[in-house]
Short mmCIF file of C-alpha atoms in Angstrom, two decimals:
data_model
loop_
_atom_site.label_atom_id
_atom_site.label_comp_id
_atom_site.label_asym_id
_atom_site.label_seq_id
_atom_site.Cartn_x
_atom_site.Cartn_y
_atom_site.Cartn_z
CA MET A 158 -3.97 -34.78 30.24
CA LYS A 159 -7.53 -35.51 30.11
CA THR A 160 -9.91 -34.40 32.90
CA SER A 161 -10.87 -38.13 33.70
CA ASP A 162 -7.18 -38.96 33.83
CA ASN A 163 -6.64 -36.20 36.46
CA ARG A 164 -9.71 -37.22 38.55
CA ARG A 165 -8.44 -40.82 38.57
CA ILE A 166 -5.03 -39.79 39.70
CA LEU A 167 -6.50 -37.47 42.45
CA GLU A 168 -8.53 -40.46 43.69
CA VAL A 169 -5.49 -42.73 43.87
CA LEU A 170 -3.53 -39.96 45.59
CA SER A 171 -6.21 -39.67 48.25
CA VAL A 172 -5.99 -43.24 49.05
CA THR A 173 -2.30 -43.42 48.93
CA THR A 174 -2.00 -40.23 50.95
CA LEU A 175 -4.22 -41.74 53.68
CA ALA A 176 -2.22 -44.81 53.76
CA SER A 177 1.02 -42.76 54.13
CA PHE A 178 -0.67 -40.71 56.88
CA ILE A 179 -1.46 -43.79 59.04
CA ALA A 180 1.70 -45.23 58.46
CA GLY A 181 3.48 -42.10 59.66
CA PHE A 182 1.17 -41.82 62.55
CA ASN A 183 1.99 -45.28 63.67
CA ALA A 184 5.78 -45.01 63.17
CA ARG A 185 6.02 -42.00 65.65
CA LEU A 186 3.26 -43.08 68.32
CA ALA A 187 5.57 -45.77 69.81
CA VAL A 188 8.79 -43.57 69.82
CA VAL A 189 8.00 -41.21 72.45
CA GLY A 190 6.22 -43.75 74.64
CA LEU A 191 8.98 -46.61 74.52
CA PRO A 192 10.47 -45.87 77.98
CA THR A 193 6.97 -45.58 79.60
CA ILE A 194 5.66 -48.76 77.83
CA ALA A 195 8.65 -50.80 78.84
CA GLY A 196 8.58 -49.80 82.44
CA GLU A 197 4.92 -50.65 82.78
CA ILE A 198 5.15 -54.09 81.25
CA GLY A 199 8.48 -54.95 82.81
CA ALA A 200 10.50 -54.76 79.59
CA ASP A 201 14.36 -54.44 79.69
CA VAL A 202 16.08 -52.30 77.03
CA TRP A 203 16.33 -55.13 74.45
CA SER A 204 12.75 -55.93 74.83
CA MET A 205 11.86 -52.26 74.49
CA ILE A 206 13.76 -52.24 71.17
CA TRP A 207 11.88 -55.36 69.99
CA ILE A 208 8.60 -53.44 70.41
CA ILE A 209 9.90 -51.53 67.25
CA GLN A 210 11.77 -54.35 65.75
CA GLY A 211 8.78 -56.78 65.88
CA PHE A 212 7.10 -54.38 63.62
CA MET A 213 10.02 -53.99 61.26
CA LEU A 214 10.65 -57.75 61.11
CA GLY A 215 6.98 -58.49 60.19
CA SER A 216 7.15 -55.79 57.68
CA THR A 217 10.45 -56.84 56.26
CA ILE A 218 10.03 -60.61 55.54
CA PHE A 219 6.65 -60.01 53.84
CA GLN A 220 7.98 -57.60 51.50
CA LEU A 221 9.67 -60.43 49.72
CA ILE A 222 6.36 -61.97 48.49
CA ILE A 223 4.19 -58.79 48.33
CA GLY A 224 5.65 -57.93 45.06
CA ARG A 225 4.77 -61.25 43.42
CA LEU A 226 1.39 -61.45 45.24
CA THR A 227 0.36 -57.91 43.83
CA ASP A 228 1.67 -58.94 40.39
CA LEU A 229 -0.45 -62.26 40.60
CA TYR A 230 -3.73 -60.98 42.50
CA GLY A 231 -3.69 -57.27 41.85
CA ARG A 232 -2.69 -54.15 43.77
CA VAL A 233 -6.03 -53.15 45.26
CA ARG A 234 -7.00 -56.44 46.71
CA LEU A 235 -3.81 -56.89 48.52
CA PHE A 236 -3.77 -53.37 49.66
CA THR A 237 -7.26 -53.80 51.27
CA ILE A 238 -6.11 -56.92 52.86
CA GLY A 239 -3.09 -55.14 54.41
CA ILE A 240 -5.04 -52.42 56.01
CA GLY A 241 -7.24 -54.94 57.66
CA ILE A 242 -4.17 -56.82 59.11
CA PHE A 243 -2.64 -53.53 60.08
CA THR A 244 -5.85 -52.59 61.99
CA ILE A 245 -6.05 -55.90 63.74
CA GLY A 246 -2.48 -55.52 64.81
CA ALA A 247 -3.20 -52.34 66.24
CA LEU A 248 -5.91 -53.49 68.33
CA LEU A 249 -3.98 -56.51 69.63
CA SER A 250 -1.14 -54.01 70.57
CA GLY A 251 -3.36 -51.92 72.61
CA LEU A 252 -4.75 -54.96 74.47
CA SER A 253 -1.34 -56.28 75.46
CA SER A 254 -0.17 -56.84 78.92
CA ASN A 255 3.30 -58.19 78.71
CA PRO A 256 6.38 -57.81 76.43
CA ALA A 257 6.01 -61.07 74.57
CA PHE A 258 2.36 -60.45 73.55
CA LEU A 259 3.16 -56.85 72.68
CA ILE A 260 5.96 -57.86 70.53
CA ILE A 261 3.97 -60.44 68.57
CA SER A 262 1.12 -57.88 68.09
CA ARG A 263 3.46 -55.40 66.68
CA THR A 264 4.80 -58.14 64.28
CA VAL A 265 1.32 -58.75 63.12
CA GLN A 266 0.82 -55.09 62.63
CA GLY A 267 4.12 -54.89 60.90
CA ILE A 268 2.86 -57.49 58.27
CA GLY A 269 -0.04 -55.29 57.47
CA GLY A 270 2.18 -52.28 57.25
CA ALA A 271 4.19 -54.10 54.65
CA PHE A 272 1.31 -54.35 52.44
CA LEU A 273 0.30 -50.76 53.25
CA MET A 274 3.46 -48.93 52.29
CA SER A 275 4.69 -51.07 49.49
CA ILE A 276 1.61 -51.49 47.46
CA SER A 277 0.61 -47.69 47.92
CA ILE A 278 3.86 -46.68 46.09
CA THR A 279 3.27 -49.31 43.42
CA ILE A 280 -0.36 -48.09 42.86
CA LEU A 281 0.97 -44.50 42.70
CA THR A 282 3.58 -45.37 40.18
CA ASP A 283 1.11 -47.32 38.00
CA ASN A 284 -1.26 -44.34 37.75
CA VAL A 285 1.01 -41.27 37.64
CA PRO A 286 3.37 -40.25 34.58
CA PRO A 287 7.05 -40.45 35.37
CA SER A 288 7.44 -36.70 34.78
CA ARG A 289 5.16 -36.00 37.77
CA LEU A 290 6.03 -39.02 39.93
CA GLY A 291 8.48 -37.25 42.14
CA THR A 292 6.13 -34.60 43.01
CA TRP A 293 3.33 -37.01 43.99
CA LEU A 294 5.70 -39.13 45.89
CA GLY A 295 6.83 -36.02 47.87
CA VAL A 296 3.04 -35.34 48.53
CA ASN A 297 2.79 -38.85 49.93
CA GLN A 298 5.99 -38.27 52.04
CA VAL A 299 4.52 -35.10 53.40
CA ALA A 300 1.26 -36.99 54.27
CA TRP A 301 3.68 -39.57 56.21
CA ARG A 302 5.21 -36.47 57.99
CA ILE A 303 1.73 -34.81 58.89
CA GLY A 304 0.86 -38.29 60.29
CA ALA A 305 4.32 -38.48 62.22
CA LEU A 306 3.70 -34.92 63.46
CA LEU A 307 0.40 -35.91 64.97
CA GLY A 308 1.90 -39.10 66.25
CA LEU A 309 4.65 -37.33 68.00
CA THR A 310 2.50 -34.58 69.60
CA LEU A 311 -0.67 -36.72 70.54
CA SER A 312 1.20 -39.80 71.89
CA GLY A 313 2.95 -37.97 74.78
CA PHE A 314 -0.31 -36.42 75.74
CA ILE A 315 -2.14 -39.54 75.48
CA ILE A 316 0.30 -41.34 77.70
CA ASP A 317 0.39 -38.68 80.25
CA LEU A 318 -3.38 -38.17 80.33
CA LEU A 319 -4.70 -41.76 79.54
CA SER A 320 -2.29 -44.70 79.25
CA TRP A 321 0.11 -46.12 76.64
CA HIS A 322 -2.62 -48.69 75.49
CA TRP A 323 -4.32 -45.78 73.71
CA ILE A 324 -1.61 -44.94 71.49
CA PHE A 325 -2.43 -48.18 69.76
CA LEU A 326 -6.14 -48.39 70.16
CA ILE A 327 -6.54 -44.89 68.61
CA GLN A 328 -5.22 -46.33 65.29
CA VAL A 329 -8.18 -48.87 65.05
CA PRO A 330 -10.89 -46.22 64.04
CA ILE A 331 -8.36 -44.56 61.55
CA GLY A 332 -7.64 -47.92 60.02
CA VAL A 333 -11.37 -48.60 59.53
CA ILE A 334 -11.65 -45.02 57.80
CA VAL A 335 -8.75 -45.76 55.53
CA LEU A 336 -10.34 -49.26 54.57
CA PHE A 337 -13.70 -47.75 53.83
CA TRP A 338 -12.20 -44.93 51.62
CA THR A 339 -10.18 -47.48 49.71
CA ARG A 340 -13.20 -49.67 48.94
CA ILE A 341 -15.05 -46.87 47.44
CA ARG A 342 -12.35 -44.92 45.50
CA LEU A 343 -9.54 -47.23 44.50
CA LYS A 344 -9.91 -49.10 41.25
CA GLU A 345 -7.65 -51.68 39.65
CA VAL A 346 -5.81 -50.43 36.61
CA TYR A 347 -3.09 -53.17 36.58
CA LYS A 348 -3.94 -56.29 34.93
CA PRO A 349 -2.86 -59.12 37.14
CA LYS A 350 -0.91 -61.96 35.57
CA GLU A 351 -1.65 -65.72 35.79
CA ASN A 352 0.69 -68.43 36.60
CA ILE A 353 3.06 -66.39 38.57
CA PHE A 354 5.28 -68.55 41.04
CA ILE A 355 5.51 -67.61 44.68
CA ASP A 356 9.12 -68.28 45.94
CA ILE A 357 8.45 -69.93 49.31
CA LYS A 358 11.70 -71.34 49.57
CA GLY A 359 13.46 -67.89 49.03
CA PHE A 360 11.00 -66.47 51.49
CA THR A 361 12.02 -68.91 54.14
CA PHE A 362 15.75 -68.50 53.76
CA PHE A 363 15.58 -64.77 53.98
CA THR A 364 13.21 -64.87 57.02
CA LEU A 365 15.66 -67.27 58.69
CA SER A 366 18.52 -65.14 57.95
CA LEU A 367 17.13 -61.90 59.01
CA THR A 368 15.60 -63.33 62.24
CA LEU A 369 18.69 -65.02 63.25
CA SER A 370 20.65 -62.01 62.80
CA LEU A 371 18.41 -59.60 64.76
CA ILE A 372 18.36 -62.24 67.60
CA GLY A 373 22.05 -62.79 67.53
CA LEU A 374 22.81 -58.95 67.72
CA THR A 375 20.26 -58.79 70.46
CA ILE A 376 21.62 -61.54 72.92
CA VAL A 377 25.09 -59.85 72.75
CA GLY A 378 23.60 -57.46 75.21
CA TYR A 379 22.69 -60.23 77.58
CA GLY A 380 26.30 -61.44 77.60
CA TYR A 381 25.86 -64.48 75.31
CA ARG A 382 28.58 -63.67 72.85
CA ASP A 383 29.24 -67.29 71.75
CA TYR A 384 25.59 -68.09 71.05
CA SER A 385 25.53 -64.81 69.19
CA TYR A 386 28.45 -65.55 67.00
CA ILE A 387 26.66 -68.99 66.18
CA LEU A 388 23.53 -67.30 65.19
CA LEU A 389 25.19 -64.73 63.21
CA ALA A 390 27.19 -67.33 61.45
CA LEU A 391 24.01 -69.31 60.77
CA SER A 392 22.43 -65.90 59.34
CA VAL A 393 25.20 -65.43 56.97
CA ALA A 394 24.98 -69.18 55.76
CA PHE A 395 21.13 -68.86 55.28
CA LEU A 396 21.78 -65.56 53.33
CA ALA A 397 24.27 -67.27 51.21
CA ILE A 398 21.71 -69.99 50.40
CA PHE A 399 19.09 -67.39 49.64
CA VAL A 400 21.19 -65.57 47.20
CA TYR A 401 22.15 -68.75 45.53
CA SER A 402 18.60 -69.92 45.36
CA GLU A 403 17.23 -66.57 43.94
CA LEU A 404 19.91 -66.71 41.18
CA LYS A 405 18.93 -70.24 40.16
CA THR A 406 15.13 -70.03 40.52
CA THR A 407 13.05 -68.70 37.51
CA HIS A 408 10.67 -66.61 39.57
CA PRO A 409 12.71 -65.35 42.61
CA ALA A 410 11.19 -63.63 45.68
CA LEU A 411 13.87 -60.87 45.16
CA ASP A 412 14.76 -60.66 41.53
CA LEU A 413 18.54 -60.06 41.98
CA ARG A 414 18.73 -59.36 38.22
CA LEU A 415 17.41 -55.93 38.84
CA PHE A 416 20.78 -55.12 40.50
CA LYS A 417 22.34 -55.19 36.99
CA ILE A 418 20.67 -51.63 36.49
CA TRP A 419 22.82 -49.36 38.41
CA GLN A 420 20.18 -46.67 38.78
CA PHE A 421 18.29 -49.21 40.66
CA SER A 422 21.02 -51.02 42.47
CA GLY A 423 22.95 -47.77 43.62
CA GLY A 424 19.51 -46.28 44.88
CA ILE A 425 19.00 -49.44 47.02
CA ILE A 426 22.50 -49.27 48.50
CA SER A 427 22.25 -45.58 49.14
CA GLN A 428 18.94 -46.15 50.87
CA LEU A 429 20.15 -49.14 52.93
CA LEU A 430 23.05 -47.04 54.27
CA TYR A 431 20.79 -44.16 54.89
CA SER A 432 18.48 -46.34 56.91
CA ILE A 433 21.05 -47.70 58.99
CA GLY A 434 22.37 -44.12 59.67
CA PHE A 435 18.99 -42.58 60.30
CA GLY A 436 16.91 -45.54 61.87
CA ALA A 437 17.62 -45.13 65.49
CA SER A 438 17.97 -41.24 65.60
CA LEU A 439 14.47 -40.35 66.97
CA THR A 440 14.39 -43.16 69.27
CA LEU A 441 17.78 -42.13 70.66
CA LEU A 442 16.48 -38.59 71.01
CA ALA A 443 13.51 -39.61 72.81
CA ILE A 444 15.64 -41.66 75.28
CA TYR A 445 17.94 -38.80 75.76
CA MET A 446 15.20 -36.22 76.32
CA GLN A 447 13.30 -38.29 78.78
CA SER A 448 15.95 -40.36 80.54
CA VAL A 449 18.89 -37.77 80.54
CA LEU A 450 17.24 -34.43 80.53
CA GLY A 451 14.06 -35.43 82.53
CA TYR A 452 11.29 -34.34 80.10
CA SER A 453 7.86 -36.11 80.11
CA PRO A 454 6.48 -37.99 77.11
CA SER A 455 4.19 -35.11 76.11
CA GLU A 456 7.18 -32.52 76.35
CA THR A 457 9.36 -35.02 74.34
CA GLY A 458 6.87 -35.31 71.58
CA ILE A 459 6.80 -31.47 71.18
CA LEU A 460 10.53 -31.19 71.21
CA LEU A 461 10.78 -33.70 68.39
CA VAL A 462 8.27 -31.69 66.25
CA PRO A 463 10.99 -29.46 64.60
CA TYR A 464 12.38 -32.50 62.71
CA GLU A 465 8.96 -33.53 61.46
CA ALA A 466 8.07 -30.05 60.47
CA SER A 467 11.29 -29.52 58.56
CA TYR A 468 10.79 -32.77 56.63
CA LEU A 469 7.18 -31.80 56.09
CA VAL A 470 8.45 -28.79 54.08
CA PHE A 471 11.39 -30.38 52.34
CA GLY A 472 9.55 -33.56 51.45
CA ILE A 473 7.72 -31.47 48.84
CA ILE A 474 10.69 -29.44 47.95
CA GLY A 475 12.85 -32.49 47.44
CA GLY A 476 10.36 -34.23 45.17
CA ARG A 477 9.98 -31.08 42.90
CA LEU A 478 13.61 -30.51 42.63
CA SER A 479 14.42 -33.96 41.57
CA ASP A 480 11.76 -33.39 38.65
CA ILE A 481 13.64 -30.30 37.75
CA LEU A 482 17.34 -31.19 38.36
CA GLY A 483 17.36 -34.91 38.48
CA PHE A 484 17.39 -37.15 41.22
CA ALA A 485 21.24 -37.62 41.90
CA PRO A 486 22.33 -34.08 42.75
CA VAL A 487 19.38 -33.88 45.30
CA ASN A 488 20.10 -37.19 46.81
CA VAL A 489 23.74 -36.23 47.41
CA ALA A 490 22.68 -33.12 49.03
CA GLY A 491 20.23 -34.69 51.22
CA LEU A 492 22.81 -37.32 52.44
CA ALA A 493 25.43 -34.79 53.18
CA VAL A 494 23.15 -32.42 55.22
CA GLY A 495 21.68 -35.60 57.02
CA SER A 496 25.31 -36.75 57.88
CA ILE A 497 26.26 -33.38 59.18
CA SER A 498 22.89 -33.15 61.36
CA LEU A 499 23.78 -36.46 63.04
CA PHE A 500 27.29 -35.30 63.65
CA LEU A 501 25.78 -32.19 65.21
CA LEU A 502 23.63 -34.36 67.46
CA SER A 503 26.73 -36.09 68.58
CA LEU A 504 28.00 -32.80 70.03
CA ALA A 505 24.71 -31.35 71.12
CA GLY A 506 23.67 -31.10 74.91
CA SER A 507 21.23 -28.24 75.18
CA ILE A 508 17.69 -28.10 73.69
CA PRO A 509 18.40 -25.22 71.28
CA MET A 510 21.19 -27.17 69.73
CA ILE A 511 19.20 -30.19 69.55
CA ILE A 512 16.27 -28.45 67.95
CA PHE A 513 18.74 -26.91 65.45
CA ALA A 514 20.15 -30.22 64.48
CA GLU A 515 16.74 -31.71 64.12
CA VAL A 516 15.69 -29.15 61.58
CA ILE A 517 18.92 -29.94 59.59
CA LEU A 518 18.07 -33.70 59.79
CA GLY A 519 14.54 -32.99 58.34
CA VAL A 520 16.10 -31.08 55.53
CA GLY A 521 18.33 -33.94 54.68
CA THR A 522 15.69 -36.53 54.89
CA GLY A 523 13.34 -34.58 52.79
CA LEU A 524 15.90 -34.10 50.07
CA PHE A 525 16.82 -37.77 50.06
CA VAL A 526 13.73 -39.93 50.38
CA SER A 527 11.28 -39.07 47.69
CA PRO A 528 13.93 -38.42 44.77
CA ASN A 529 15.59 -41.51 45.62
CA THR A 530 12.43 -43.57 45.69
CA SER A 531 11.28 -42.12 42.34
CA SER A 532 14.75 -43.04 40.77
CA ILE A 533 14.36 -46.73 42.11
CA MET A 534 10.79 -47.07 40.96
CA THR A 535 11.24 -45.67 37.41
CA SER A 536 14.32 -47.48 36.70
CA VAL A 537 12.51 -50.79 36.04
CA PRO A 538 9.78 -51.79 33.54
CA PRO A 539 6.16 -51.54 34.79
CA ASP A 540 5.71 -55.25 35.28
CA ARG A 541 8.64 -55.34 37.75
CA ARG A 542 7.66 -52.44 39.78
CA GLY A 543 5.82 -54.53 42.33
CA VAL A 544 9.07 -56.52 43.11
CA ALA A 545 11.11 -53.27 42.95
CA SER A 546 8.95 -51.59 45.52
CA SER A 547 9.39 -54.76 47.75
CA ILE A 548 13.19 -54.58 47.48
CA ARG A 549 13.22 -50.85 48.20
CA ALA A 550 11.03 -51.52 51.33
CA VAL A 551 13.18 -54.49 52.43
CA SER A 552 16.29 -52.41 52.20
CA PHE A 553 14.83 -49.75 54.16
CA ASN A 554 13.42 -51.93 56.92
CA VAL A 555 16.77 -54.07 57.20
CA GLY A 556 18.62 -50.84 57.56
CA PHE A 557 16.21 -49.66 60.33
CA ALA A 558 16.25 -52.67 62.37
CA ILE A 559 20.07 -52.92 62.20
CA SER A 560 20.24 -49.35 63.21
CA LEU A 561 18.52 -49.95 66.38
CA ASN A 562 20.87 -52.99 67.20
CA ILE A 563 23.82 -50.89 66.37
CA ALA A 564 22.77 -48.00 68.60
CA ILE A 565 22.15 -50.04 71.60
CA LEU A 566 25.46 -51.90 71.20
CA THR A 567 27.26 -48.67 70.87
CA MET A 568 25.77 -47.37 73.86
CA THR A 569 26.37 -50.44 76.01
CA GLN A 570 30.18 -50.17 75.03
CA LYS A 571 30.05 -46.93 76.98
CA ILE A 572 27.93 -47.83 79.86
CA PRO A 573 27.13 -51.17 81.52
CA TYR A 574 23.95 -52.78 80.20
CA THR A 575 22.36 -53.17 83.62
CA LEU A 576 22.74 -49.58 84.38
CA ALA A 577 21.51 -48.54 80.86
CA SER A 578 18.44 -50.52 81.42
CA HIS A 579 17.62 -48.79 84.89
CA LEU A 580 18.14 -45.37 83.30
CA ILE A 581 16.25 -45.98 80.17
CA VAL A 582 13.37 -48.17 81.01
CA LEU A 583 12.90 -47.31 84.66
CA GLY A 584 13.33 -43.41 84.00
CA GLY A 585 16.33 -42.86 86.07
CA ILE A 586 15.69 -45.21 88.98
CA LEU A 587 19.25 -46.35 89.74
CA PRO A 588 20.80 -48.89 92.15
CA SER A 589 21.13 -47.37 95.66
CA ASP A 590 25.12 -47.11 95.17
CA SER A 591 24.92 -45.14 92.11
CA SER A 592 25.28 -41.39 91.62
CA LEU A 593 22.37 -40.12 89.43
CA THR A 594 24.05 -37.23 87.96
CA ILE A 595 27.36 -39.08 87.05
CA GLU A 596 25.47 -42.10 85.49
CA LEU A 597 22.97 -39.73 83.60
CA THR A 598 25.91 -37.99 82.03
CA GLU A 599 27.50 -41.25 81.15
CA LEU A 600 24.23 -42.30 79.35
CA GLY A 601 24.05 -39.03 77.54
CA GLU A 602 27.76 -39.38 76.36
CA ALA A 603 26.81 -42.93 75.21
CA ILE A 604 23.82 -41.80 73.11
CA LYS A 605 25.98 -39.08 71.55
CA HIS A 606 28.71 -41.81 70.60
CA SER A 607 25.75 -43.59 68.84
CA PHE A 608 24.85 -40.43 66.83
CA LEU A 609 28.48 -40.09 65.74
CA VAL A 610 28.61 -43.69 64.51
CA GLN A 611 25.41 -43.10 62.74
CA ALA A 612 26.76 -39.93 61.01
CA LEU A 613 29.64 -41.87 59.53
CA ILE A 614 27.44 -44.74 58.23
CA MET A 615 25.06 -42.24 56.39
CA ALA A 616 28.01 -40.53 54.95
CA LEU A 617 29.08 -43.86 53.32
CA ALA A 618 25.93 -43.58 50.93
CA ILE A 619 27.21 -40.38 49.39
CA PRO A 620 29.73 -42.09 46.97
CA PHE A 621 26.84 -44.34 45.70
CA SER A 622 24.66 -41.35 44.85
CA ILE A 623 27.41 -39.41 43.28
CA SER A 624 28.34 -42.30 41.05
CA ARG A 625 24.78 -42.05 39.59
CA MET A 626 25.10 -38.28 38.69
CA LYS A 627 25.77 -39.17 35.14
CA LYS A 628 22.37 -40.06 33.60
CA VAL A 629 22.12 -43.53 32.56
CA GLU A 630 19.58 -44.82 30.12
CA MET A 631 17.50 -47.73 31.43
CA ASN A 632 18.19 -50.95 29.60
CA LYS A 633 15.18 -53.10 30.19
CA LYS A 634 16.68 -55.86 28.13
CA VAL A 635 19.17 -56.60 31.08
CA ILE A 636 16.20 -58.13 33.27
CA LYS A 637 14.22 -59.75 30.50
#
């Protein structure tokens, strides 16, 4: 490879690595602080969860059109806009004083985050040879983990020493730095296409379906089961209309024809199930450590570091192994190890056992994420990678959001919702007629039960990765 090509790849990698870093930093900043944030702004458990879900919702729905927008206007322009939106969302989140404004601000930040992560992978795929893509995606995953590691450790200390507002405000100068570096280092190598149709109808149907489903799952916790069933039924109806619309339109928001390629569709299904299994795990651990075991936010952040450190190491190892052995066996190993770790968390009660399970979870995640991402992105032609990246991100975000709902619903099957709110949001402040020890024990068992359900869901992804063991040649004619 020419020296100029290597220089260009390194410049691209520097930008995508910074983007991955700030995304990881943001992802973990709010996890440790959720109980504190909710208590100070008067949020209950479901409002607390929506502080995360608002970000996921904004990120997910815009993934549908980002692929087409990047194919139409170019990767770099949209990437730069995304960084700006992300930074503005962080500023608004830091200035929030009530649950509604914070959720809206996090949704804005999620929209920027959608541009940030989806386009960075597309840019990297455009510039790196397939034989080295797994390794460089692994490097980006490591950058994400370093950001996450700092996010976990810093957020707790920021909350304890300053206030929760600063865990968002600190992202503003970082966003400005990433924006500046992007403007001076990133050059467009993809030639945008003209006359690309933006599927607004499909975007609208999918947005309605996802939003109604999340709201429907949320209001179950408030006892509105009948209304929940209505919203979920409407969600399914809009999803069916969305699928029908996508199959009929010439330029769909999500090109469902890509699912004819099993290397692609199997990877998406595996990632969706993985995301549902993994999504709520760190949030549950943070709640368990603070509300059940009584640790402070700063202590909780430090106790979650073993997971991030483990992933930091195996993020690179997983990418390299996939380049040598192929993605499928590495994926299967990652899913198996991840499922075992979640099962161990369902049994763990002491900190040493939890830390051991965290390390195992980091190994599983590192072995799965970058190899699976590489297999998805290289299974489609270059001019469809923007759309493929959007579908990949949508599947991850949908799984993550559903995971949070499933976790809370599973918990509230074991412990009354009102009591759970007092224990989680108010940090153990209980009704006067309650026994602190008994109720905290019940909350702990409810959280462990959620981990067991997550382990079973993640294990469901294993058959889909096993089915991809046999190397299948990509047939690009399928989607022409």
